[in-house]
């Protein structure tokens, strides 16, 4: 089996499980967002564009949490 064919099989296999990956990303992003926002929802959408995956992450926030001055 050629290396190119093997790569194609692996990419297609990952795309079949992409909904699980999107769900994991959604949970992880929500955890981080809750440090800064009062959120009421997180949605992760995905599509395959050529040989790449495109993820769109949408957060709905009621407000931004107050925090101290950031020194950068």
mmCIF file of C-alpha atoms in Angstrom:
data_model
loop_
_atom_site.group_PDB
_atom_site.id
_atom_site.type_symbol
_atom_site.label_atom_id
_atom_site.label_comp_id
_atom_site.label_asym_id
_atom_site.label_seq_id
_atom_site.Cartn_x
_atom_site.Cartn_y
_atom_site.Cartn_z
ATOM 1 C CA UNK A 1 0.000 0.000 0.000
ATOM 2 C CA UNK A 2 1.429 3.371 -0.943
ATOM 3 C CA UNK A 3 2.146 6.026 1.659
ATOM 4 C CA UNK A 4 -0.269 8.436 -0.056
ATOM 5 C CA UNK A 5 -3.091 5.878 0.099
ATOM 6 C CA UNK A 6 -2.370 5.202 3.780
ATOM 7 C CA UNK A 7 -2.496 8.929 4.539
ATOM 8 C CA UNK A 8 -5.820 9.208 2.682
ATOM 9 C CA UNK A 9 -7.288 6.323 4.713
ATOM 10 C CA UNK A 10 -6.166 7.899 7.998
ATOM 11 C CA UNK A 11 -7.631 11.309 7.086
ATOM 12 C CA UNK A 12 -10.933 9.759 6.029
ATOM 13 C CA UNK A 13 -11.052 7.695 9.240
ATOM 14 C CA UNK A 14 -10.574 10.836 11.320
ATOM 15 C CA UNK A 15 -13.337 12.586 9.386
ATOM 16 C CA UNK A 16 -15.739 9.779 10.267
ATOM 17 C CA UNK A 17 -15.046 10.485 13.945
ATOM 18 C CA UNK A 18 -14.990 14.254 13.494
ATOM 19 C CA UNK A 19 -18.245 14.751 15.403
ATOM 20 C CA UNK A 20 -16.581 13.245 18.480
ATOM 21 C CA UNK A 21 -13.585 15.532 18.023
ATOM 22 C CA UNK A 22 -15.882 18.559 17.613
ATOM 23 C CA UNK A 23 -17.668 17.592 20.823
ATOM 24 C CA UNK A 24 -14.350 17.384 22.702
ATOM 25 C CA UNK A 25 -13.266 20.768 21.326
ATOM 26 C CA UNK A 26 -16.615 22.225 22.388
ATOM 27 C CA UNK A 27 -16.153 20.984 25.967
ATOM 28 C CA UNK A 28 -12.547 22.210 26.198
ATOM 29 C CA UNK A 29 -13.306 25.650 24.739
ATOM 30 C CA UNK A 30 -16.277 26.026 27.093
ATOM 31 C CA UNK A 31 -13.999 25.323 30.083
ATOM 32 C CA UNK A 32 -11.566 28.062 29.062
ATOM 33 C CA UNK A 33 -14.305 30.536 28.138
ATOM 34 C CA UNK A 34 -15.920 30.171 31.565
ATOM 35 C CA UNK A 35 -12.792 31.749 33.067
ATOM 36 C CA UNK A 36 -13.614 34.992 31.235
ATOM 37 C CA UNK A 37 -17.307 34.911 30.318
ATOM 38 C CA UNK A 38 -20.677 33.955 31.707
ATOM 39 C CA UNK A 39 -21.658 31.677 28.855
ATOM 40 C CA UNK A 40 -24.993 30.254 27.898
ATOM 41 C CA UNK A 41 -23.848 28.077 25.049
ATOM 42 C CA UNK A 42 -21.020 26.839 22.883
ATOM 43 C CA UNK A 43 -21.388 25.363 19.413
ATOM 44 C CA UNK A 44 -18.651 23.855 17.244
ATOM 45 C CA UNK A 45 -19.386 23.390 13.555
ATOM 46 C CA UNK A 46 -17.021 21.718 11.127
ATOM 47 C CA UNK A 47 -16.557 20.985 7.461
ATOM 48 C CA UNK A 48 -13.924 19.509 5.231
ATOM 49 C CA UNK A 49 -12.453 21.974 2.757
ATOM 50 C CA UNK A 50 -10.115 20.274 0.333
ATOM 51 C CA UNK A 51 -7.651 18.296 2.395
ATOM 52 C CA UNK A 52 -8.201 20.364 5.550
ATOM 53 C CA UNK A 53 -10.793 20.681 8.276
ATOM 54 C CA UNK A 54 -12.435 23.991 9.135
ATOM 55 C CA UNK A 55 -13.871 24.451 12.633
ATOM 56 C CA UNK A 56 -16.162 27.326 13.568
ATOM 57 C CA UNK A 57 -16.593 27.917 17.278
ATOM 58 C CA UNK A 58 -19.500 30.033 18.469
ATOM 59 C CA UNK A 59 -19.892 31.184 22.076
ATOM 60 C CA UNK A 60 -22.908 32.954 23.486
ATOM 61 C CA UNK A 61 -22.020 35.087 26.493
ATOM 62 C CA UNK A 62 -24.336 36.904 28.850
ATOM 63 C CA UNK A 63 -21.464 39.064 30.073
ATOM 64 C CA UNK A 64 -17.724 39.342 30.460
ATOM 65 C CA UNK A 65 -16.454 38.528 33.939
ATOM 66 C CA UNK A 66 -14.592 41.324 35.706
ATOM 67 C CA UNK A 67 -10.902 40.742 36.248
ATOM 68 C CA UNK A 68 -7.896 42.760 37.279
ATOM 69 C CA UNK A 69 -5.494 44.688 35.151
ATOM 70 C CA UNK A 70 -3.392 42.597 32.777
ATOM 71 C CA UNK A 71 0.255 43.585 32.619
ATOM 72 C CA UNK A 72 1.773 42.611 29.331
#
